[in-house]
PDB file of C-alpha atoms in Angstrom:
ATOM      1  CA  MET A   1       0.671 -12.571   9.612  1.00 77.00           C
ATOM      2  CA  SER A   2       3.174  -9.776   9.126  1.00 88.00           C
ATOM      3  CA  LEU A   3       4.426  -8.032   6.022  1.00 93.00           C
ATOM      4  CA  THR A   4       7.927  -9.424   6.617  1.00 93.00           C
ATOM      5  CA  SER A   5       6.519 -12.935   6.198  1.00 95.00           C
ATOM      6  CA  ILE A   6       5.692 -11.926   2.586  1.00 96.00           C
ATOM      7  CA  LEU A   7       8.316  -9.258   1.776  1.00 97.00           C
ATOM      8  CA  SER A   8      11.938  -9.030   2.907  1.00 97.00           C
ATOM      9  CA  ALA A   9      12.731  -6.480   5.613  1.00 96.00           C
ATOM     10  CA  GLU A  10      15.605  -5.183   3.486  1.00 97.00           C
ATOM     11  CA  ALA A  11      13.335  -4.585   0.473  1.00 98.00           C
ATOM     12  CA  ILE A  12      10.795  -2.810   2.691  1.00 97.00           C
ATOM     13  CA  ASP A  13      13.568  -0.574   4.119  1.00 97.00           C
ATOM     14  CA  ASN A  14      14.791   0.298   0.609  1.00 97.00           C
ATOM     15  CA  ALA A  15      11.272   1.179  -0.532  1.00 98.00           C
ATOM     16  CA  LEU A  16      10.658   3.354   2.543  1.00 98.00           C
ATOM     17  CA  LYS A  17      13.991   5.175   2.165  1.00 97.00           C
ATOM     18  CA  ASP A  18      13.044   6.079  -1.410  1.00 97.00           C
ATOM     19  CA  CYS A  19       9.943   7.998  -0.302  1.00 97.00           C
ATOM     20  CA  GLN A  20      11.050   9.592   2.984  1.00 96.00           C
ATOM     21  CA  ALA A  21      10.441  13.150   1.795  1.00 97.00           C
ATOM     22  CA  PRO A  22       6.840  14.417   1.872  1.00 96.00           C
ATOM     23  CA  ASP A  23       5.100  14.206  -1.525  1.00 97.00           C
ATOM     24  CA  SER A  24       7.756  11.797  -2.893  1.00 97.00           C
ATOM     25  CA  PHE A  25       5.618   8.632  -2.665  1.00 98.00           C
ATOM     26  CA  CYS A  26       5.093   6.848  -5.997  1.00 97.00           C
ATOM     27  CA  TYR A  27       3.046   3.676  -5.551  1.00 96.00           C
ATOM     28  CA  LYS A  28       4.459   1.948  -8.677  1.00 96.00           C
ATOM     29  CA  LYS A  29       8.042   2.531  -7.578  1.00 97.00           C
ATOM     30  CA  PHE A  30       7.211   1.566  -3.980  1.00 98.00           C
ATOM     31  CA  PHE A  31       5.548  -1.724  -5.020  1.00 97.00           C
ATOM     32  CA  LYS A  32       8.536  -2.550  -7.212  1.00 97.00           C
ATOM     33  CA  LEU A  33      11.199  -1.665  -4.616  1.00 98.00           C
ATOM     34  CA  CYS A  34       9.532  -3.588  -1.788  1.00 98.00           C
ATOM     35  CA  GLY A  35       9.021  -6.596  -4.081  1.00 98.00           C
ATOM     36  CA  LEU A  36       5.222  -6.609  -3.928  1.00 98.00           C
ATOM     37  CA  SER A  37       4.746  -6.349  -7.693  1.00 97.00           C
ATOM     38  CA  ALA A  38       6.603  -9.674  -8.093  1.00 97.00           C
ATOM     39  CA  LYS A  39       4.343 -11.554  -5.663  1.00 97.00           C
ATOM     40  CA  THR A  40       1.452 -13.928  -6.400  1.00 97.00           C
ATOM     41  CA  PRO A  41      -2.164 -12.696  -6.373  1.00 96.00           C
ATOM     42  CA  GLN A  42      -2.711 -14.529  -3.062  1.00 97.00           C
ATOM     43  CA  GLU A  43       0.336 -12.871  -1.463  1.00 97.00           C
ATOM     44  CA  ILE A  44      -0.931  -9.476  -2.667  1.00 97.00           C
ATOM     45  CA  LYS A  45      -4.337 -10.244  -1.141  1.00 96.00           C
ATOM     46  CA  ASN A  46      -2.586 -11.127   2.151  1.00 96.00           C
ATOM     47  CA  VAL A  47      -0.791  -7.747   2.092  1.00 96.00           C
ATOM     48  CA  PHE A  48      -4.139  -6.045   1.414  1.00 97.00           C
ATOM     49  CA  GLN A  49      -5.627  -7.705   4.511  1.00 96.00           C
ATOM     50  CA  ILE A  50      -2.746  -6.399   6.645  1.00 94.00           C
ATOM     51  CA  ILE A  51      -3.201  -2.841   5.322  1.00 95.00           C
ATOM     52  CA  ASP A  52      -7.015  -3.028   5.759  1.00 96.00           C
ATOM     53  CA  GLU A  53      -6.713  -2.335   9.468  1.00 93.00           C
ATOM     54  CA  ASP A  54     -10.455  -2.320  10.260  1.00 96.00           C
ATOM     55  CA  ASN A  55     -11.087  -5.486   8.186  1.00 96.00           C
ATOM     56  CA  SER A  56     -13.838  -3.751   6.200  1.00 97.00           C
ATOM     57  CA  GLY A  57     -12.690  -5.276   2.915  1.00 97.00           C
ATOM     58  CA  TYR A  58     -11.597  -1.834   1.739  1.00 97.00           C
ATOM     59  CA  ILE A  59      -8.680   0.510   2.278  1.00 96.00           C
ATOM     60  CA  GLU A  60     -10.178   3.916   3.040  1.00 95.00           C
ATOM     61  CA  GLU A  61      -8.349   7.229   2.807  1.00 92.00           C
ATOM     62  CA  SER A  62      -7.930   7.306   6.609  1.00 92.00           C
ATOM     63  CA  GLU A  63      -6.082   3.944   6.441  1.00 93.00           C
ATOM     64  CA  LEU A  64      -4.061   5.031   3.400  1.00 94.00           C
ATOM     65  CA  LYS A  65      -2.527   7.947   5.293  1.00 95.00           C
ATOM     66  CA  PHE A  66      -0.810   5.328   7.476  1.00 96.00           C
ATOM     67  CA  PHE A  67       0.054   3.035   4.524  1.00 96.00           C
ATOM     68  CA  LEU A  68       3.848   3.375   4.951  1.00 97.00           C
ATOM     69  CA  GLN A  69       3.566   2.813   8.716  1.00 95.00           C
ATOM     70  CA  ARG A  70       1.971  -0.587   8.062  1.00 94.00           C
ATOM     71  CA  PHE A  71       5.325  -1.522   6.490  1.00 96.00           C
ATOM     72  CA  SER A  72       7.376   0.031   9.298  1.00 95.00           C
ATOM     73  CA  PRO A  73       6.025   1.797  12.430  1.00 94.00           C
ATOM     74  CA  GLY A  74       8.647   4.564  12.181  1.00 94.00           C
ATOM     75  CA  ALA A  75       7.734   5.530   8.608  1.00 97.00           C
ATOM     76  CA  ARG A  76       6.044   8.825   7.812  1.00 97.00           C
ATOM     77  CA  THR A  77       2.360   9.284   7.054  1.00 97.00           C
ATOM     78  CA  LEU A  78       1.288  10.001   3.488  1.00 97.00           C
ATOM     79  CA  THR A  79       0.321  13.598   2.753  1.00 97.00           C
ATOM     80  CA  ASP A  80      -3.314  14.355   1.855  1.00 95.00           C
ATOM     81  CA  ALA A  81      -2.263  14.816  -1.768  1.00 96.00           C
ATOM     82  CA  GLU A  82      -0.442  11.458  -1.828  1.00 97.00           C
ATOM     83  CA  ALA A  83      -3.400   9.636  -0.242  1.00 95.00           C
ATOM     84  CA  LYS A  84      -5.885  11.203  -2.690  1.00 94.00           C
ATOM     85  CA  SER A  85      -3.642  10.408  -5.652  1.00 95.00           C
ATOM     86  CA  PHE A  86      -3.190   6.813  -4.439  1.00 96.00           C
ATOM     87  CA  ILE A  87      -6.960   6.312  -4.110  1.00 96.00           C
ATOM     88  CA  SER A  88      -7.788   7.870  -7.478  1.00 94.00           C
ATOM     89  CA  ALA A  89      -5.192   5.656  -9.190  1.00 95.00           C
ATOM     90  CA  ALA A  90      -6.778   2.451  -7.843  1.00 95.00           C
ATOM     91  CA  ASP A  91     -10.443   3.330  -7.303  1.00 96.00           C
ATOM     92  CA  ASP A  92     -11.977   1.920 -10.495  1.00 94.00           C
ATOM     93  CA  ASP A  93     -15.598   2.109  -9.289  1.00 95.00           C
ATOM     94  CA  SER A  94     -15.272   5.653  -7.831  1.00 95.00           C
ATOM     95  CA  ASP A  95     -16.541   4.700  -4.364  1.00 96.00           C
ATOM     96  CA  GLY A  96     -13.718   6.579  -2.604  1.00 95.00           C
ATOM     97  CA  LYS A  97     -11.970   3.470  -1.296  1.00 96.00           C
ATOM     98  CA  ILE A  98      -9.791   0.629  -2.595  1.00 98.00           C
ATOM     99  CA  GLY A  99     -11.173  -2.910  -2.681  1.00 97.00           C
ATOM    100  CA  ALA A 100      -9.012  -6.057  -2.712  1.00 96.00           C
ATOM    101  CA  GLU A 101      -9.397  -6.560  -6.480  1.00 96.00           C
ATOM    102  CA  GLU A 102      -8.623  -2.904  -7.169  1.00 97.00           C
ATOM    103  CA  PHE A 103      -5.502  -3.135  -4.981  1.00 97.00           C
ATOM    104  CA  GLN A 104      -4.369  -6.312  -6.726  1.00 97.00           C
ATOM    105  CA  ALA A 105      -4.908  -4.783 -10.186  1.00 96.00           C
ATOM    106  CA  MET A 106      -2.966  -1.674  -9.116  1.00 96.00           C
ATOM    107  CA  VAL A 107      -0.016  -3.669  -7.766  1.00 97.00           C
ATOM    108  CA  LEU A 108       0.193  -5.875 -10.867  1.00 94.00           C
ATOM    109  CA  SER A 109      -0.284  -3.041 -13.404  1.00 90.00           C
TER     110      SER A 109
END
């Protein structure tokens, strides 16, 4: 399964263009622009599984740095500050990683 089977390539491109500059990534705006926030809980879970590269059931900070590249290989990596901010926004149980339910709640918030 690929992200373009869930989200349109055009929407992904628009979302990536919006956060090209370092430290410009805003997860709420990104989820809205790429269309993820309008998807069903199952579609969001499918996206989570694509981003969870090691299939651990969690998105760790090391995977988050490459979050944008999961949408498009040529995209930039997230800065340390962006990755830390992203995790703290979603990490409800303070374990330092994002679980599927936490990701879903973040996308739909």
